[in-house]
Amino acid sequence: MSFDIEVVSEGLHGRVMVWLAETASTMRDAARLAAAGCASGTVVGAEFQTAGQGRHGKSWHSEPGSGLYFSVVLRLPLPPEHLPVMTMTAGLAVAEAIVNVSGIAVDLRWPNDILIQDKKVCGILIQQQDNALICGVGLNVNHSSFPPDIAPVATSLRLAAGREFSRESLLMEALNAIDRHADILLQQGTSAILKLFSQSSSYVYGRRVVVEQGEAPLRGTTDGLDANGFLYLRQDNGARKLILAGGVRPE
């Protein structure tokens, strides 16, 4: 695939940005650019994704022209074991951007969801591509409705606030916030991000949850994060289990 690349205005610090009318997945596109040696901070966005990526191979609903669907190439000196913490770093950044632009209170659900009143408004995915990280963001901005299968669990900024928002303002705020929070991670270490995430999320401590792991979901109360950003679950039998992956939802 080839792209028309434009260097955007100084308001985005001269980033290289690729914006497409339609694509399968901005993460796949960004990964190809990363493999070709593009600069850190390069952004690929689209008005519509036909195969937007979520966690564990799930798809992301990408209504044309209503949301922000973009991926950022990040070249950061981070070891692979810090990948989970980078997911939280991006989540904190986008959550901050949402609050700054919309004034809407949000919650963070481990490891990669941003919620408004327990409904998902944004999902974040981090993947390794050679020596780069691809940070994919799907943010529901001006959606007025959702398909029946996800309507009970999804929301948008428009639905939450009763008005539309500038996607351009949200994008600029999110990109700058990702840069700031990545600097926190690099300069202050993982402990600073884990502290911020724990303070910003109602899911880290004392939350009754179900963890979807194959055919045998786990139930218990969340009990903090380990040094690598994985979630502890205090099961009903008293055992403390470290959750490395799995969908977390309220019980």
mmCIF file of C-alpha atoms in Angstrom:
data_model
loop_
_atom_site.group_PDB
_atom_site.id
_atom_site.type_symbol
_atom_site.label_atom_id
_atom_site.label_comp_id
_atom_site.label_asym_id
_atom_site.label_seq_id
_atom_site.Cartn_x
_atom_site.Cartn_y
_atom_site.Cartn_z
ATOM 1 C CA MET A 1 0.000 0.000 0.000
ATOM 2 C CA SER A 2 1.240 3.506 -0.773
ATOM 3 C CA PHE A 3 0.258 6.669 1.070
ATOM 4 C CA ASP A 4 0.035 10.340 0.384
ATOM 5 C CA ILE A 5 2.131 11.813 3.215
ATOM 6 C CA GLU A 6 1.894 15.393 4.340
ATOM 7 C CA VAL A 7 3.818 17.222 7.039
ATOM 8 C CA VAL A 8 1.166 18.913 9.130
ATOM 9 C CA SER A 9 1.255 22.374 10.648
ATOM 10 C CA GLU A 10 3.492 23.540 13.472
ATOM 11 C CA GLY A 11 0.583 23.014 15.833
ATOM 12 C CA LEU A 12 1.497 19.337 15.748
ATOM 13 C CA HIS A 13 5.242 20.042 15.890
ATOM 14 C CA GLY A 14 5.820 19.098 12.274
ATOM 15 C CA ARG A 15 4.685 15.504 12.651
ATOM 16 C CA VAL A 16 4.377 13.338 9.587
ATOM 17 C CA MET A 17 0.708 12.462 9.365
ATOM 18 C CA VAL A 18 -1.072 10.114 6.991
ATOM 19 C CA TRP A 19 -4.847 10.506 6.943
ATOM 20 C CA LEU A 20 -6.905 8.085 4.874
ATOM 21 C CA ALA A 21 -10.537 8.058 3.816
ATOM 22 C CA GLU A 22 -10.671 4.317 4.438
ATOM 23 C CA THR A 23 -8.303 1.545 5.461
ATOM 24 C CA ALA A 24 -8.412 -1.920 6.932
ATOM 25 C CA SER A 25 -6.512 -0.981 10.102
ATOM 26 C CA THR A 26 -4.400 2.036 10.986
ATOM 27 C CA MET A 27 -2.250 -0.221 13.166
ATOM 28 C CA ARG A 28 -1.313 -2.370 10.198
ATOM 29 C CA ASP A 29 -0.559 0.709 8.129
ATOM 30 C CA ALA A 30 1.562 2.241 10.893
ATOM 31 C CA ALA A 31 3.433 -1.037 11.332
ATOM 32 C CA ARG A 32 4.339 -1.011 7.630
ATOM 33 C CA LEU A 33 5.605 2.558 7.882
ATOM 34 C CA ALA A 34 7.579 1.661 11.009
ATOM 35 C CA ALA A 35 9.161 -1.297 9.226
ATOM 36 C CA ALA A 36 10.152 1.086 6.426
ATOM 37 C CA GLY A 37 11.940 3.343 8.916
ATOM 38 C CA CYS A 38 9.502 6.224 9.462
ATOM 39 C CA ALA A 39 10.222 8.777 12.179
ATOM 40 C CA SER A 40 9.005 8.427 15.753
ATOM 41 C CA GLY A 41 5.739 10.319 16.177
ATOM 42 C CA THR A 42 4.428 9.450 12.709
ATOM 43 C CA VAL A 43 0.632 9.185 12.766
ATOM 44 C CA VAL A 44 -1.703 7.149 10.571
ATOM 45 C CA GLY A 45 -5.411 7.934 10.865
ATOM 46 C CA ALA A 46 -8.544 7.076 8.959
ATOM 47 C CA GLU A 47 -12.128 8.195 8.637
ATOM 48 C CA PHE A 48 -13.208 4.564 8.464
ATOM 49 C CA GLN A 49 -11.625 1.195 9.269
ATOM 50 C CA THR A 50 -12.932 -2.006 7.760
ATOM 51 C CA ALA A 51 -10.950 -4.222 10.151
ATOM 52 C CA GLY A 52 -10.145 -2.112 13.195
ATOM 53 C CA GLN A 53 -8.222 -4.085 15.778
ATOM 54 C CA GLY A 54 -9.146 -4.667 19.405
ATOM 55 C CA ARG A 55 -7.576 -6.918 22.001
ATOM 56 C CA HIS A 56 -7.429 -10.690 21.529
ATOM 57 C CA GLY A 57 -8.323 -10.401 17.843
ATOM 58 C CA LYS A 58 -11.637 -8.641 18.431
ATOM 59 C CA SER A 59 -12.792 -6.014 15.954
ATOM 60 C CA TRP A 60 -13.339 -2.328 16.722
ATOM 61 C CA HIS A 61 -16.541 -0.648 15.537
ATOM 62 C CA SER A 62 -15.387 2.278 13.361
ATOM 63 C CA GLU A 63 -18.360 4.347 12.274
ATOM 64 C CA PRO A 64 -17.295 6.518 9.298
ATOM 65 C CA GLY A 65 -16.500 10.114 10.184
ATOM 66 C CA SER A 66 -17.649 9.868 13.802
ATOM 67 C CA GLY A 67 -14.649 8.674 15.762
ATOM 68 C CA LEU A 68 -10.911 9.032 16.016
ATOM 69 C CA TYR A 69 -9.120 5.987 14.647
ATOM 70 C CA PHE A 70 -5.377 6.512 14.580
ATOM 71 C CA SER A 71 -2.042 4.878 15.337
ATOM 72 C CA VAL A 72 1.231 6.462 16.387
ATOM 73 C CA VAL A 73 4.698 5.078 15.743
ATOM 74 C CA LEU A 74 6.838 5.474 18.871
ATOM 75 C CA ARG A 75 10.538 4.763 18.995
ATOM 76 C CA LEU A 76 11.284 4.678 22.707
ATOM 77 C CA PRO A 77 14.207 3.061 24.548
ATOM 78 C CA LEU A 78 11.981 0.634 26.448
ATOM 79 C CA PRO A 79 12.581 -3.071 27.085
ATOM 80 C CA PRO A 80 9.852 -5.482 25.855
ATOM 81 C CA GLU A 81 8.708 -6.203 29.416
ATOM 82 C CA HIS A 82 7.515 -2.603 29.709
ATOM 83 C CA LEU A 83 4.906 -3.078 26.987
ATOM 84 C CA PRO A 84 1.999 -3.463 29.486
ATOM 85 C CA VAL A 85 3.043 -0.257 31.248
ATOM 86 C CA MET A 86 3.199 1.560 27.911
ATOM 87 C CA THR A 87 -0.427 0.554 27.346
ATOM 88 C CA MET A 88 -1.318 2.229 30.646
ATOM 89 C CA THR A 89 0.809 5.235 29.712
ATOM 90 C CA ALA A 90 -1.210 5.748 26.536
ATOM 91 C CA GLY A 91 -4.460 5.200 28.420
ATOM 92 C CA LEU A 92 -3.589 7.882 30.947
ATOM 93 C CA ALA A 93 -2.674 10.251 28.129
ATOM 94 C CA VAL A 94 -5.851 9.801 26.106
ATOM 95 C CA ALA A 95 -7.972 9.967 29.266
ATOM 96 C CA GLU A 96 -6.335 13.296 30.109
ATOM 97 C CA ALA A 97 -7.030 14.546 26.581
ATOM 98 C CA ILE A 98 -10.698 13.580 26.843
ATOM 99 C CA VAL A 99 -11.085 15.427 30.137
ATOM 100 C CA ASN A 100 -9.240 18.506 28.888
ATOM 101 C CA VAL A 101 -11.317 18.819 25.724
ATOM 102 C CA SER A 102 -14.735 17.629 26.899
ATOM 103 C CA GLY A 103 -14.770 18.024 30.676
ATOM 104 C CA ILE A 104 -16.293 14.538 30.945
ATOM 105 C CA ALA A 105 -15.124 12.377 33.842
ATOM 106 C CA VAL A 106 -13.605 9.080 32.744
ATOM 107 C CA ASP A 107 -12.404 5.863 34.346
ATOM 108 C CA LEU A 108 -9.594 3.519 33.293
ATOM 109 C CA ARG A 109 -10.210 -0.216 33.168
ATOM 110 C CA TRP A 110 -7.119 -2.406 33.239
ATOM 111 C CA PRO A 111 -5.338 -2.684 30.952
ATOM 112 C CA ASN A 112 -6.514 -0.647 27.972
ATOM 113 C CA ASP A 113 -10.082 0.692 28.189
ATOM 114 C CA ILE A 114 -11.347 4.189 28.922
ATOM 115 C CA LEU A 115 -14.865 4.283 30.325
ATOM 116 C CA ILE A 116 -17.619 6.788 30.905
ATOM 117 C CA GLN A 117 -20.058 5.542 33.543
ATOM 118 C CA ASP A 118 -18.919 1.939 33.008
ATOM 119 C CA LYS A 119 -19.380 2.108 29.227
ATOM 120 C CA LYS A 120 -16.401 1.922 26.902
ATOM 121 C CA VAL A 121 -15.569 5.107 25.024
ATOM 122 C CA CYS A 122 -12.010 4.307 23.979
ATOM 123 C CA GLY A 123 -9.757 1.320 23.465
ATOM 124 C CA ILE A 124 -5.974 1.355 23.221
ATOM 125 C CA LEU A 125 -3.671 -1.292 21.808
ATOM 126 C CA ILE A 126 0.133 -1.389 21.849
ATOM 127 C CA GLN A 127 2.090 -3.701 19.567
ATOM 128 C CA GLN A 128 5.794 -4.174 18.936
ATOM 129 C CA GLN A 129 7.088 -3.682 15.395
ATOM 130 C CA ASP A 130 10.810 -4.416 15.253
ATOM 131 C CA ASN A 131 12.362 -1.585 17.299
ATOM 132 C CA ALA A 132 9.210 0.536 17.355
ATOM 133 C CA LEU A 133 5.943 0.521 19.256
ATOM 134 C CA ILE A 134 2.629 1.018 17.474
ATOM 135 C CA CYS A 135 0.063 2.756 19.686
ATOM 136 C CA GLY A 136 -3.440 2.319 18.283
ATOM 137 C CA VAL A 137 -6.341 4.414 19.564
ATOM 138 C CA GLY A 138 -10.040 4.026 18.836
ATOM 139 C CA LEU A 139 -12.085 6.823 20.411
ATOM 140 C CA ASN A 140 -15.857 7.144 20.048
ATOM 141 C CA VAL A 141 -16.417 10.867 19.589
ATOM 142 C CA ASN A 142 -19.591 11.858 17.744
ATOM 143 C CA HIS A 143 -21.406 8.529 17.452
ATOM 144 C CA SER A 144 -25.135 8.946 18.015
ATOM 145 C CA SER A 145 -25.816 5.206 18.356
ATOM 146 C CA PHE A 146 -24.154 1.782 18.277
ATOM 147 C CA PRO A 147 -25.058 -1.632 16.842
ATOM 148 C CA PRO A 148 -27.362 -3.633 19.129
ATOM 149 C CA ASP A 149 -24.646 -6.112 20.103
ATOM 150 C CA ILE A 150 -22.416 -3.438 21.656
ATOM 151 C CA ALA A 151 -24.927 -0.698 22.535
ATOM 152 C CA PRO A 152 -25.216 -1.864 26.194
ATOM 153 C CA VAL A 153 -21.470 -1.541 26.774
ATOM 154 C CA ALA A 154 -20.351 1.293 24.447
ATOM 155 C CA THR A 155 -20.763 5.051 24.522
ATOM 156 C CA SER A 156 -19.389 8.178 22.860
ATOM 157 C CA LEU A 157 -18.480 11.658 23.991
ATOM 158 C CA ARG A 158 -21.529 12.945 22.139
ATOM 159 C CA LEU A 159 -23.862 10.551 23.924
ATOM 160 C CA ALA A 160 -22.308 11.399 27.279
ATOM 161 C CA ALA A 161 -22.386 15.173 26.865
ATOM 162 C CA GLY A 162 -25.294 15.718 24.489
ATOM 163 C CA ARG A 163 -23.190 17.648 21.987
ATOM 164 C CA GLU A 164 -20.574 17.079 19.302
ATOM 165 C CA PHE A 165 -16.852 17.641 19.714
ATOM 166 C CA SER A 166 -14.011 18.655 17.424
ATOM 167 C CA ARG A 167 -12.116 15.524 16.466
ATOM 168 C CA GLU A 168 -9.163 17.661 15.402
ATOM 169 C CA SER A 169 -8.888 19.219 18.876
ATOM 170 C CA LEU A 170 -9.086 15.812 20.497
ATOM 171 C CA LEU A 171 -6.421 14.422 18.178
ATOM 172 C CA MET A 172 -3.995 17.249 18.866
ATOM 173 C CA GLU A 173 -4.577 17.013 22.607
ATOM 174 C CA ALA A 174 -4.165 13.223 22.583
ATOM 175 C CA LEU A 175 -0.917 13.273 20.601
ATOM 176 C CA ASN A 176 0.625 15.883 22.853
ATOM 177 C CA ALA A 177 -0.537 14.010 25.953
ATOM 178 C CA ILE A 178 0.984 10.755 24.660
ATOM 179 C CA ASP A 179 4.308 12.563 24.265
ATOM 180 C CA ARG A 180 4.107 13.999 27.798
ATOM 181 C CA HIS A 181 3.225 10.698 29.421
ATOM 182 C CA ALA A 182 5.891 8.833 27.469
ATOM 183 C CA ASP A 183 8.391 11.338 28.892
ATOM 184 C CA ILE A 184 7.119 10.540 32.402
ATOM 185 C CA LEU A 185 7.700 6.856 31.752
ATOM 186 C CA LEU A 186 11.195 7.433 30.380
ATOM 187 C CA GLN A 187 12.318 9.966 32.989
ATOM 188 C CA GLN A 188 10.569 8.697 36.136
ATOM 189 C CA GLY A 189 10.212 5.000 35.392
ATOM 190 C CA THR A 190 7.382 2.496 35.460
ATOM 191 C CA SER A 191 6.563 3.136 39.123
ATOM 192 C CA ALA A 192 5.390 6.675 38.285
ATOM 193 C CA ILE A 193 2.988 5.391 35.621
ATOM 194 C CA LEU A 194 1.692 2.588 37.848
ATOM 195 C CA LYS A 195 1.010 5.125 40.604
ATOM 196 C CA LEU A 196 -0.839 7.446 38.235
ATOM 197 C CA PHE A 197 -2.866 4.588 36.786
ATOM 198 C CA SER A 198 -3.790 3.271 40.232
ATOM 199 C CA GLN A 199 -4.955 6.745 41.226
ATOM 200 C CA SER A 200 -6.997 7.155 38.039
ATOM 201 C CA SER A 201 -8.663 3.736 37.849
ATOM 202 C CA SER A 202 -11.439 2.296 39.988
ATOM 203 C CA TYR A 203 -10.442 -1.164 38.758
ATOM 204 C CA VAL A 204 -7.030 -1.504 40.413
ATOM 205 C CA TYR A 205 -8.051 -1.986 44.036
ATOM 206 C CA GLY A 206 -11.157 -3.386 45.695
ATOM 207 C CA ARG A 207 -13.313 -3.894 42.603
ATOM 208 C CA ARG A 208 -15.406 -7.031 42.237
ATOM 209 C CA VAL A 209 -14.745 -8.319 38.735
ATOM 210 C CA VAL A 210 -14.961 -11.241 36.384
ATOM 211 C CA VAL A 211 -11.846 -11.969 34.351
ATOM 212 C CA GLU A 212 -12.687 -13.686 31.076
ATOM 213 C CA GLN A 213 -10.045 -16.321 30.409
ATOM 214 C CA GLY A 214 -11.207 -18.987 28.003
ATOM 215 C CA GLU A 215 -13.967 -21.239 29.250
ATOM 216 C CA ALA A 216 -13.229 -20.733 32.942
ATOM 217 C CA PRO A 217 -13.746 -17.092 33.982
ATOM 218 C CA LEU A 218 -12.188 -16.007 37.256
ATOM 219 C CA ARG A 219 -14.058 -14.066 39.928
ATOM 220 C CA GLY A 220 -12.695 -12.019 42.763
ATOM 221 C CA THR A 221 -11.612 -8.586 43.950
ATOM 222 C CA THR A 222 -8.830 -6.599 42.328
ATOM 223 C CA ASP A 223 -5.784 -6.182 44.542
ATOM 224 C CA GLY A 224 -3.297 -3.879 42.878
ATOM 225 C CA LEU A 225 -0.642 -4.059 40.172
ATOM 226 C CA ASP A 226 2.717 -5.774 40.125
ATOM 227 C CA ALA A 227 5.932 -4.010 39.071
ATOM 228 C CA ASN A 228 5.310 -4.872 35.402
ATOM 229 C CA GLY A 229 1.746 -3.573 35.349
ATOM 230 C CA PHE A 230 -0.118 -6.872 35.617
ATOM 231 C CA LEU A 231 -3.240 -7.063 37.767
ATOM 232 C CA TYR A 232 -3.593 -8.991 41.019
ATOM 233 C CA LEU A 233 -6.909 -10.701 41.690
ATOM 234 C CA ARG A 234 -7.862 -11.839 45.181
ATOM 235 C CA GLN A 235 -10.039 -14.846 44.522
ATOM 236 C CA ASP A 236 -12.894 -15.843 46.775
ATOM 237 C CA ASN A 237 -10.852 -18.731 48.179
ATOM 238 C CA GLY A 238 -8.230 -16.237 49.371
ATOM 239 C CA ALA A 239 -5.658 -17.014 46.677
ATOM 240 C CA ARG A 240 -3.936 -14.006 45.073
ATOM 241 C CA LYS A 241 -3.581 -14.602 41.336
ATOM 242 C CA LEU A 242 -1.633 -12.472 38.871
ATOM 243 C CA ILE A 243 -3.653 -11.729 35.730
ATOM 244 C CA LEU A 244 -1.417 -11.471 32.677
ATOM 245 C CA ALA A 245 -4.215 -11.172 30.106
ATOM 246 C CA GLY A 246 -7.972 -11.362 29.866
ATOM 247 C CA GLY A 247 -11.021 -9.165 29.654
ATOM 248 C CA VAL A 248 -11.982 -7.575 32.977
ATOM 249 C CA ARG A 249 -15.569 -6.563 33.646
ATOM 250 C CA PRO A 250 -17.672 -5.787 36.732
ATOM 251 C CA GLU A 251 -19.251 -8.797 38.349
#
